Short mmCIF file of C-alpha atoms and ligand atoms in Angstrom, two decimals:
data_model
loop_
_atom_site.label_atom_id
_atom_site.label_comp_id
_atom_site.label_asym_id
_atom_site.label_seq_id
_atom_site.Cartn_x
_atom_site.Cartn_y
_atom_site.Cartn_z
CA MET T 5 0.11 0.04 -0.01
CA ALA T 6 1.06 3.65 -0.81
CA ARG T 7 2.45 5.29 2.25
CA TYR T 8 0.15 8.36 3.26
CA ASP T 9 0.98 11.01 6.17
CA ARG T 10 -0.82 11.05 9.23
CA GLU T 11 -2.73 14.34 8.61
CA THR T 12 -4.24 12.68 5.61
CA LEU T 13 -4.99 9.55 7.10
CA VAL T 14 -6.68 11.40 10.16
CA ARG T 15 -8.61 13.42 7.85
CA TRP T 16 -10.04 10.42 5.89
CA ASP T 17 -10.56 8.45 9.04
CA ARG T 18 -12.71 11.05 10.14
CA ASP T 19 -14.50 11.78 6.96
CA HIS T 20 -15.07 8.12 5.63
CA LEU T 21 -14.39 5.39 8.45
CA TRP T 22 -17.20 4.44 10.83
CA HIS T 23 -15.85 2.86 13.58
CA PRO T 24 -17.82 -0.21 15.42
CA PHE T 25 -19.17 0.54 19.11
CA THR T 26 -18.32 3.91 18.72
CA GLN T 27 -20.02 7.46 19.30
CA MET T 28 -18.63 9.11 16.10
CA GLN T 29 -19.10 12.56 17.29
CA ALA T 30 -16.92 12.41 20.38
CA PHE T 31 -14.31 10.33 18.41
CA ARG T 32 -13.91 12.77 15.69
CA GLU T 33 -12.95 15.23 18.27
CA GLU T 34 -10.17 12.99 19.70
CA GLU T 35 -6.53 12.43 18.17
CA PRO T 36 -6.99 8.73 16.86
CA LEU T 37 -4.58 6.19 17.30
CA ILE T 38 -3.30 4.75 14.03
CA VAL T 39 -1.57 1.62 14.42
CA SER T 40 0.69 0.85 11.89
CA ARG T 41 2.45 -2.43 13.17
CA GLY T 42 3.10 -4.71 15.86
CA GLU T 43 5.94 -6.85 17.38
CA GLY T 44 5.33 -9.21 20.34
CA VAL T 45 2.92 -7.83 22.99
CA TYR T 46 3.58 -4.29 21.66
CA LEU T 47 1.70 -2.44 18.77
CA TYR T 48 3.46 0.96 17.16
CA ASP T 49 1.46 3.88 15.76
CA LEU T 50 2.50 6.05 12.83
CA GLU T 51 5.30 8.10 14.84
CA GLY T 52 6.74 5.04 16.15
CA ARG T 53 5.28 5.11 19.42
CA ARG T 54 4.93 1.98 21.32
CA TYR T 55 1.91 0.80 23.32
CA LEU T 56 1.53 -2.46 25.19
CA ASP T 57 -1.55 -4.60 23.59
CA GLY T 58 -3.30 -4.82 27.04
CA VAL T 59 -6.55 -6.36 25.48
CA ALA T 60 -4.92 -8.52 22.97
CA SER T 61 -6.26 -6.68 19.97
CA LEU T 62 -10.07 -7.19 21.15
CA TRP T 63 -9.18 -10.36 23.24
CA ALA T 64 -8.06 -12.16 20.04
CA ASN T 65 -4.41 -12.29 20.01
CA LEU T 66 -2.57 -15.12 21.83
CA HIS T 67 1.01 -15.58 20.93
CA GLY T 68 2.12 -11.81 20.21
CA HIS T 69 1.83 -9.86 17.02
CA ARG T 70 4.45 -10.65 13.97
CA ARG T 71 4.80 -14.21 15.71
CA ARG T 72 7.23 -15.95 13.42
CA GLU T 73 5.57 -19.27 13.07
CA LEU T 74 2.24 -17.80 12.61
CA ASP T 75 3.62 -15.51 9.63
CA GLU T 76 5.18 -18.64 8.12
CA ALA T 77 2.06 -20.42 7.86
CA LEU T 78 0.17 -17.83 6.58
CA ARG T 79 2.94 -17.34 3.60
CA ALA T 80 3.07 -21.23 3.28
CA GLN T 81 -0.60 -21.33 2.79
CA LEU T 82 -0.42 -18.41 0.38
CA GLU T 83 1.96 -20.51 -1.64
CA GLN T 84 -0.88 -23.16 -2.11
CA VAL T 85 -4.02 -21.27 -2.43
CA ALA T 86 -5.67 -18.27 -0.47
CA HIS T 87 -9.32 -19.61 -0.92
CA SER T 88 -11.52 -22.32 -1.71
CA THR T 89 -14.91 -23.14 -0.44
CA LEU T 90 -15.94 -26.01 1.75
CA LEU T 91 -19.40 -26.05 0.32
CA GLY T 92 -19.11 -29.29 -1.23
CA LEU T 93 -15.33 -29.22 -1.31
CA ALA T 94 -12.32 -29.75 1.47
CA HIS T 95 -9.07 -28.50 1.73
CA PRO T 96 -6.25 -29.87 4.07
CA ALA T 97 -6.13 -27.22 6.52
CA ALA T 98 -9.86 -27.16 7.47
CA ILE T 99 -9.74 -31.06 7.68
CA VAL T 100 -6.85 -31.20 10.06
CA LEU T 101 -7.73 -28.17 12.07
CA ALA T 102 -11.22 -29.88 12.50
CA ARG T 103 -9.58 -32.94 13.71
CA ARG T 104 -6.91 -31.04 16.19
CA LEU T 105 -9.99 -29.32 17.48
CA THR T 106 -11.83 -32.38 18.25
CA GLU T 107 -8.93 -33.73 19.97
CA LEU T 108 -8.73 -30.82 22.35
CA ALA T 109 -12.44 -29.94 23.06
CA PRO T 110 -14.30 -31.43 25.58
CA PRO T 111 -14.98 -34.94 25.35
CA GLY T 112 -18.13 -35.72 23.11
CA LEU T 113 -17.58 -32.80 20.81
CA THR T 114 -16.58 -34.72 17.59
CA LYS T 115 -17.99 -32.56 14.64
CA VAL T 116 -16.69 -28.99 13.49
CA PHE T 117 -18.67 -26.46 11.49
CA PHE T 118 -16.69 -23.44 10.74
CA SER T 119 -17.77 -19.94 9.97
CA ASP T 120 -16.03 -16.51 10.28
CA ASP T 121 -16.84 -14.72 13.51
CA GLY T 122 -17.88 -15.33 17.16
CA SER T 123 -21.37 -13.93 15.89
CA THR T 124 -21.50 -16.48 13.41
CA ALA T 125 -20.54 -19.18 15.39
CA VAL T 126 -23.50 -18.48 17.65
CA GLU T 127 -25.89 -18.09 14.83
CA VAL T 128 -24.72 -21.64 13.63
CA ALA T 129 -25.14 -23.08 17.26
CA LEU T 130 -28.75 -21.66 17.55
CA LYS T 131 -29.80 -22.89 14.16
CA LEU T 132 -28.44 -26.34 14.70
CA ALA T 133 -30.04 -26.81 18.20
CA PHE T 134 -33.02 -25.46 16.46
CA GLN T 135 -32.98 -27.69 13.92
CA TYR T 136 -31.63 -30.72 15.75
CA TRP T 137 -35.42 -30.82 17.49
CA ARG T 138 -37.18 -30.27 14.28
CA ASN T 139 -35.29 -33.28 12.67
CA ARG T 140 -35.94 -35.19 15.64
CA GLY T 141 -39.85 -34.34 15.34
CA GLN T 142 -39.66 -32.30 18.37
CA ASN T 143 -41.24 -29.08 17.12
CA ASP T 144 -42.23 -27.67 20.35
CA LYS T 145 -38.60 -27.06 21.39
CA ARG T 146 -38.18 -23.54 19.93
CA LEU T 147 -37.06 -21.42 22.93
CA PHE T 148 -33.79 -20.57 24.16
CA LEU T 149 -32.70 -19.52 27.55
CA LYS T 150 -30.16 -16.76 27.96
CA LEU T 151 -28.54 -15.33 30.95
CA SER T 152 -29.09 -11.47 31.80
CA ASN T 153 -26.28 -9.43 30.61
CA ALA T 154 -25.03 -12.27 28.36
CA TYR T 155 -23.29 -11.09 25.20
CA HIS T 156 -22.95 -13.63 22.38
CA GLY T 157 -22.41 -11.39 19.19
CA ASP T 158 -24.07 -8.34 17.02
CA THR T 159 -25.94 -10.28 14.51
CA LEU T 160 -29.66 -10.51 15.13
CA GLY T 161 -30.08 -14.29 16.29
CA ALA T 162 -26.92 -13.57 18.56
CA VAL T 163 -28.55 -10.37 19.79
CA SER T 164 -31.67 -12.27 20.70
CA VAL T 165 -29.80 -14.22 23.12
CA GLY T 166 -28.12 -10.97 24.51
CA GLY T 167 -28.91 -9.40 27.65
CA ILE T 168 -27.24 -6.36 27.75
CA PRO T 169 -29.77 -3.64 27.86
CA LEU T 170 -27.34 -0.83 26.20
CA PHE T 171 -26.48 -2.90 23.18
CA HIS T 172 -29.78 -4.99 22.47
CA GLU T 173 -32.90 -3.19 23.89
CA ILE T 174 -33.35 -1.16 20.81
CA TYR T 175 -33.40 -4.01 18.69
CA ARG T 176 -36.17 -5.94 20.74
CA PRO T 177 -38.88 -5.67 18.11
CA LEU T 178 -36.76 -7.80 15.68
CA LEU T 179 -35.97 -10.35 18.04
CA PHE T 180 -37.19 -13.48 18.48
CA ASP T 181 -38.61 -14.46 22.10
CA THR T 182 -36.32 -15.86 24.89
CA LEU T 183 -36.46 -17.07 28.29
CA GLU T 184 -33.82 -15.20 30.72
CA ALA T 185 -32.37 -16.19 33.98
CA PRO T 186 -30.69 -14.10 36.15
CA ALA T 187 -26.64 -14.24 35.75
CA PRO T 188 -24.50 -14.22 38.75
CA TYR T 189 -23.20 -10.78 39.48
CA CYS T 190 -21.59 -11.39 43.24
CA TYR T 191 -20.46 -7.71 43.47
CA ARG T 192 -23.98 -6.22 43.03
CA CYS T 193 -26.11 -9.11 44.34
CA ARG T 194 -28.43 -8.75 47.27
CA HIS T 195 -27.60 -12.07 48.47
CA ARG T 196 -23.98 -11.56 48.67
CA GLU T 197 -24.15 -12.29 52.50
CA ASP T 198 -26.42 -15.10 52.12
CA CYS T 199 -25.30 -16.80 48.83
CA ASP T 200 -27.16 -20.01 48.33
CA LEU T 201 -26.78 -19.61 44.62
CA GLN T 202 -30.16 -18.23 44.35
CA CYS T 203 -29.70 -17.03 40.76
CA LEU T 204 -29.15 -21.07 39.88
CA THR T 205 -32.26 -21.92 41.54
CA VAL T 206 -34.29 -19.53 39.02
CA LEU T 207 -32.31 -20.98 36.10
CA GLU T 208 -33.16 -24.84 37.46
CA GLU T 209 -36.83 -23.84 37.90
CA GLN T 210 -36.97 -22.10 34.42
CA VAL T 211 -35.43 -25.27 32.54
CA ALA T 212 -37.75 -27.75 34.60
CA ALA T 213 -40.58 -25.57 33.80
CA HIS T 214 -40.21 -25.05 30.30
CA GLN T 215 -38.31 -28.22 29.34
CA GLN T 216 -41.38 -29.06 26.44
CA GLU T 217 -40.15 -26.00 24.52
CA LEU T 218 -36.72 -25.38 25.50
CA ALA T 219 -34.16 -26.07 22.99
CA ALA T 220 -31.44 -24.93 24.59
CA VAL T 221 -29.37 -23.10 27.32
CA ILE T 222 -26.83 -20.69 26.00
CA ILE T 223 -24.00 -19.52 28.48
CA GLU T 224 -20.79 -17.80 28.36
CA PRO T 225 -19.07 -20.38 30.79
CA LEU T 226 -17.15 -19.11 33.85
CA MET T 227 -17.14 -15.61 32.86
CA GLN T 228 -19.56 -13.29 31.24
CA GLY T 229 -17.09 -11.04 28.94
CA ALA T 230 -18.47 -7.96 27.43
CA ALA T 231 -20.85 -7.65 30.67
CA GLY T 232 -17.85 -6.31 32.55
CA MET T 233 -15.93 -9.47 33.06
CA ILE T 234 -18.45 -11.17 35.58
CA PRO T 235 -17.35 -14.40 36.98
CA GLN T 236 -19.65 -17.44 37.80
CA PRO T 237 -19.19 -18.86 41.34
CA PRO T 238 -17.60 -22.30 41.43
CA GLY T 239 -19.80 -25.17 40.62
CA TYR T 240 -22.58 -22.82 38.60
CA LEU T 241 -21.67 -24.29 35.08
CA ALA T 242 -21.53 -27.75 36.26
CA LYS T 243 -24.95 -27.50 38.03
CA VAL T 244 -26.29 -25.76 34.63
CA ARG T 245 -25.09 -28.63 32.67
CA GLU T 246 -26.89 -31.08 35.26
CA ALA T 247 -30.15 -29.23 34.95
CA THR T 248 -29.97 -29.32 31.05
CA ARG T 249 -29.27 -32.76 30.84
CA ARG T 250 -31.62 -33.87 33.37
CA HIS T 251 -34.55 -32.37 31.44
CA GLY T 252 -33.43 -32.92 28.16
CA VAL T 253 -32.04 -29.41 27.07
CA LEU T 254 -29.09 -28.77 24.96
CA LEU T 255 -26.39 -26.69 26.51
CA ILE T 256 -24.41 -24.32 24.19
CA ALA T 257 -21.28 -23.00 25.50
CA ASP T 258 -19.96 -19.92 23.98
CA GLU T 259 -16.04 -19.93 24.48
CA VAL T 260 -15.48 -17.17 21.95
CA ALA T 261 -13.98 -15.04 24.58
CA THR T 262 -12.91 -17.60 26.94
CA GLY T 263 -11.36 -20.56 25.06
CA PHE T 264 -7.85 -20.95 23.91
CA GLY T 265 -6.26 -20.55 27.34
CA ARG T 266 -7.46 -17.15 28.56
CA THR T 267 -8.89 -18.60 32.00
CA GLY T 268 -5.78 -20.68 32.53
CA ARG T 269 -7.00 -24.12 30.76
CA MET T 270 -7.57 -24.54 27.13
CA PHE T 271 -11.40 -23.99 27.52
CA ALA T 272 -13.00 -22.64 30.22
CA CYS T 273 -15.66 -25.57 30.21
CA GLU T 274 -12.68 -28.15 31.61
CA HIS T 275 -12.72 -26.26 35.11
CA GLU T 276 -15.70 -27.91 35.83
CA ASN T 277 -15.44 -30.92 33.64
CA VAL T 278 -18.42 -29.85 31.58
CA SER T 279 -18.98 -31.15 27.89
CA PRO T 280 -21.66 -28.86 26.12
CA ASP T 281 -23.55 -30.17 23.51
CA LEU T 282 -22.30 -27.07 21.22
CA MET T 283 -19.31 -25.13 21.88
CA CYS T 284 -18.71 -21.91 19.98
CA LEU T 285 -14.99 -20.77 19.15
CA ALA T 286 -13.61 -17.77 17.45
CA LYS T 287 -11.46 -14.92 18.87
CA GLY T 288 -8.23 -16.71 19.69
CA LEU T 289 -8.95 -19.49 17.25
CA THR T 290 -6.24 -18.18 14.84
CA GLY T 291 -4.09 -16.45 17.55
CA GLY T 292 -5.57 -13.23 16.67
CA TYR T 293 -4.52 -13.12 13.09
CA LEU T 294 -7.29 -13.91 10.85
CA PRO T 295 -11.38 -14.15 11.22
CA LEU T 296 -12.27 -17.61 11.71
CA ALA T 297 -14.70 -19.56 13.75
CA ALA T 298 -15.85 -22.92 14.52
CA THR T 299 -19.06 -24.28 16.26
CA LEU T 300 -18.38 -27.97 17.39
CA ALA T 301 -20.87 -30.34 18.19
CA SER T 302 -21.77 -33.74 19.38
CA ASP T 303 -22.18 -36.89 17.61
CA ASP T 304 -26.05 -37.15 18.60
CA LEU T 305 -26.57 -33.67 17.45
CA TYR T 306 -24.72 -34.62 13.90
CA GLN T 307 -26.53 -37.87 13.65
CA ALA T 308 -29.86 -36.04 13.77
CA PHE T 309 -29.10 -34.09 10.66
CA LEU T 310 -28.28 -37.36 8.68
CA GLY T 311 -31.03 -38.88 6.33
CA ASP T 312 -31.97 -39.31 2.85
CA TYR T 313 -31.18 -36.33 0.40
CA THR T 314 -35.22 -35.87 -0.12
CA GLU T 315 -35.76 -35.82 3.65
CA PHE T 316 -34.13 -32.25 3.62
CA LYS T 317 -32.51 -32.69 7.13
CA ALA T 318 -29.22 -31.07 5.93
CA PHE T 319 -27.91 -27.81 7.77
CA PHE T 320 -28.80 -25.14 5.09
CA HIS T 321 -26.20 -22.71 6.25
CA GLY T 322 -22.81 -21.57 5.07
CA HIS T 323 -20.83 -18.41 4.63
CA THR T 324 -18.74 -17.93 1.58
CA TYR T 325 -15.21 -17.43 3.27
CA THR T 326 -16.15 -20.10 5.78
CA GLY T 327 -13.15 -22.30 6.92
CA ASN T 328 -10.73 -20.03 4.96
CA PRO T 329 -7.71 -22.00 4.30
CA LEU T 330 -5.40 -19.21 5.26
CA ALA T 331 -7.39 -18.53 8.56
CA ALA T 332 -7.31 -22.50 9.36
CA ALA T 333 -3.38 -22.65 8.37
CA VAL T 334 -2.95 -20.03 11.03
CA GLY T 335 -5.30 -21.60 13.26
CA LEU T 336 -3.19 -24.80 12.95
CA ALA T 337 0.02 -23.08 13.64
CA SER T 338 -1.08 -21.44 16.64
CA LEU T 339 -2.10 -24.90 18.15
CA ASP T 340 1.18 -26.16 17.25
CA ILE T 341 2.61 -23.07 19.39
CA PHE T 342 0.65 -24.23 22.47
CA VAL T 343 2.28 -27.68 22.16
CA ARG T 344 5.77 -26.52 21.57
CA ASP T 345 5.84 -23.78 24.01
CA ARG T 346 4.03 -25.48 26.49
CA VAL T 347 1.94 -22.57 26.62
CA LEU T 348 -0.83 -23.58 29.01
CA GLU T 349 1.73 -25.00 31.44
CA GLY T 350 3.63 -21.57 31.49
CA LEU T 351 0.43 -19.42 32.21
CA ALA T 352 0.18 -20.14 36.24
CA ALA T 353 3.15 -17.97 36.92
CA LYS T 354 1.73 -15.21 34.79
CA ILE T 355 -1.80 -15.63 36.55
CA GLU T 356 -0.21 -15.25 39.88
CA ARG T 357 1.89 -12.24 39.23
CA LEU T 358 -1.26 -10.64 37.75
CA SER T 359 -2.99 -11.34 40.77
CA THR T 360 -0.36 -9.83 42.93
CA HIS T 361 -0.66 -6.52 41.13
CA LEU T 362 -4.33 -6.78 41.22
CA ALA T 363 -4.52 -6.97 44.80
CA GLU T 364 -2.73 -3.81 45.32
CA MET T 365 -5.11 -2.25 42.84
CA ALA T 366 -7.96 -3.48 44.75
CA GLY T 367 -7.05 -1.05 47.85
CA HIS T 368 -7.54 1.93 45.83
CA PRO T 369 -10.65 4.23 46.96
CA HIS T 370 -12.33 3.93 43.46
CA VAL T 371 -11.46 0.30 42.54
CA GLY T 372 -14.91 -1.36 43.57
CA ASP T 373 -14.62 -4.71 42.23
CA VAL T 374 -11.51 -6.70 41.05
CA ARG T 375 -12.74 -9.91 38.97
CA GLN T 376 -10.20 -12.29 37.68
CA LEU T 377 -10.18 -15.48 35.86
CA GLY T 378 -6.84 -16.56 34.43
CA LEU T 379 -5.94 -13.77 32.21
CA MET T 380 -9.22 -12.24 31.97
CA VAL T 381 -9.76 -9.21 34.40
CA GLY T 382 -12.17 -6.66 35.08
CA LEU T 383 -11.83 -3.77 37.46
CA GLU T 384 -15.05 -2.20 38.04
CA LEU T 385 -14.47 1.79 39.20
CA VAL T 386 -17.05 3.10 41.38
CA GLN T 387 -17.22 6.87 42.81
CA ASP T 388 -18.21 5.52 46.14
CA LYS T 389 -16.55 2.11 47.32
CA ALA T 390 -18.66 1.92 50.70
CA GLY T 391 -21.90 2.26 48.66
CA ARG T 392 -20.87 0.45 45.50
CA GLU T 393 -22.09 3.74 43.83
CA PRO T 394 -21.01 4.16 40.11
CA PHE T 395 -19.66 7.11 38.68
CA PRO T 396 -22.01 9.24 36.65
CA VAL T 397 -22.31 8.16 33.00
CA ALA T 398 -21.44 11.38 31.43
CA ARG T 399 -18.07 11.50 33.36
CA ARG T 400 -17.00 8.72 31.04
CA VAL T 401 -14.54 7.52 33.74
CA GLY T 402 -13.50 4.08 31.94
CA HIS T 403 -12.79 6.20 28.83
CA ARG T 404 -10.82 8.77 30.62
CA VAL T 405 -8.59 5.96 32.23
CA ILE T 406 -7.72 4.44 28.83
CA LEU T 407 -6.96 7.79 27.35
CA GLU T 408 -4.69 8.01 30.71
CA ALA T 409 -3.10 4.61 29.66
CA ARG T 410 -2.60 5.60 26.03
CA GLN T 411 -0.14 8.60 27.35
CA LEU T 412 1.44 5.80 29.54
CA GLY T 413 2.06 3.65 26.75
CA ALA T 414 -0.93 0.96 27.00
CA ILE T 415 -3.72 0.33 24.81
CA LEU T 416 -6.64 -0.79 27.06
CA ARG T 417 -10.68 -0.52 26.08
CA PRO T 418 -12.89 -0.45 28.83
CA LEU T 419 -16.54 -1.71 29.25
CA GLY T 420 -18.64 1.04 30.76
CA ASP T 421 -16.30 1.91 33.80
CA THR T 422 -14.95 -1.59 33.91
CA ILE T 423 -11.34 -1.58 33.08
CA VAL T 424 -10.38 -4.93 31.07
CA LEU T 425 -7.02 -6.30 30.90
CA MET T 426 -6.40 -9.38 28.82
CA PRO T 427 -3.23 -9.39 27.56
CA PRO T 428 -1.80 -11.93 25.03
CA LEU T 429 -0.84 -15.47 26.69
CA SER T 430 2.66 -14.62 25.36
CA ILE T 431 3.25 -11.85 27.71
CA THR T 432 6.16 -12.17 29.82
CA LEU T 433 6.37 -11.35 33.73
CA ALA T 434 8.18 -8.12 33.34
CA GLU T 435 5.80 -6.83 30.49
CA LEU T 436 2.67 -7.85 32.98
CA ASP T 437 4.47 -5.57 35.47
CA GLU T 438 4.59 -2.96 33.09
CA LEU T 439 0.93 -3.18 31.86
CA CYS T 440 -0.12 -3.24 35.78
CA ARG T 441 2.03 -0.28 36.62
CA ILE T 442 0.29 1.74 33.69
CA THR T 443 -3.15 0.54 34.44
CA PHE T 444 -2.66 1.36 38.06
CA GLU T 445 -1.39 4.82 37.16
CA ALA T 446 -4.08 5.50 34.61
CA ILE T 447 -6.65 4.59 37.28
CA ARG T 448 -5.28 7.03 39.76
CA ARG T 449 -5.25 9.79 37.04
CA GLY T 450 -8.58 8.71 35.34
CA THR T 451 -10.37 8.85 38.76
CA ALA T 452 -9.07 11.84 40.11
CA ALA T 453 -11.82 14.60 40.49
CA GLY T 454 -11.90 17.54 37.90
C1 LIG N 538 -16.83 -11.28 20.97
C2 LIG N 538 -17.75 -12.30 21.54
C3 LIG N 538 -18.74 -12.80 20.53
C4 LIG N 538 -18.86 -12.38 19.38
O1 LIG N 538 -17.52 -12.48 18.16
P1 LIG N 538 -17.41 -11.61 17.08
O2 LIG N 538 -16.09 -12.42 16.38
O3 LIG N 538 -17.12 -10.03 17.57
O4 LIG N 538 -18.70 -11.67 15.92
C5 LIG N 538 -19.47 -13.84 20.90
N1 LIG N 538 -19.55 -14.27 22.11
C6 LIG N 538 -18.73 -13.79 23.06
C7 LIG N 538 -18.73 -14.54 24.47
C8 LIG N 538 -17.77 -12.79 22.73
O5 LIG N 538 -16.75 -12.52 23.56
#
């Protein structure tokens, strides 16, 4: 690509580029950070200023930017073919990646349906669950149960099973009906002193009461990401699995954010020895290089779609770039890095170091709640710690903090007033120290009065 000076790029950015999840009126008044390259856990802007990528380029990057093995795998695949369809054809990278994913996944997930993004992986899971019951002649089973504050993507099916009012409410007239159970949110729960998993009881009752119409329960296992990094109490997921199994309801685990080592295990479901019927993967699937997603399914689910051609039981779904060879080749190389570098084994020390830093930040008068699962962190900032009272929305405290962090050399992205940390798994202990030092200083500055 030809080189353009910063002034031109800034002007064209403001004139033409509509950024996702962004109020463009405010954005156009700020100086945009234009990333020109990356190396390891760092991103560099046009002037060569360095920023630690504290949210792994939106929760996707695993092994660092410009990772040699991934770059090489991409180039090698490029020497073969950039794209060929999976509709009626196969290619080696997709075949082998499907096999490798089923070997890594919780037991029972033996089939892989590729797509492009987390949202499409969720759409596929929803449609598979729905059609599964149709194909088996149980047409009443058409409802989905979701959790409050759930986030499963931005396409309309995924939005239907979303529970974040700010993102989802406006589209309500376009969405299909769902059941909703209250998600655990211990920091703001009125049962925090007498917790007996009351939230779970509601879910169990709903599953029991609606088993005739319920196709599936969909959940972000262990940690609701976009809700603000809100963890579920130990045992919760296993109990959800128990309830769904007992009442003949499918369980969809959306591991788009939690998958590929973020929680300290390859998949979050492993912490509770849970095998869902369907599992959605995306973000980290290619190490954060290219869009690729997968929906894993059980053999029982797959069997329900088999039949004579004229029965029309096939799954009529597929995107043009589904299982793209370049992306699949990089995904395979990413899985190789997990093995060769013993990535999961190396996480414990990083998780512990992060905990140490977070314990210190927890003492700050505006840090209300610190939530950590592996290398996924949410720091909920509040105006009044004792009363757990949020800052006024108009102060945009979360945004102020990340602008301070940017000045100090780290890229973060908040969820409201919750500061998220989710560094690449490859981050070193020294780099973690740097990220936490910057984050803490940015919190001090961003929450200071005035
Ligand atoms: C990001 C995310 C999605 C959506 O993925 P996209 O690739 O952005 O479409 C779905 N589910 C969860 C849990 C996510 O964090």
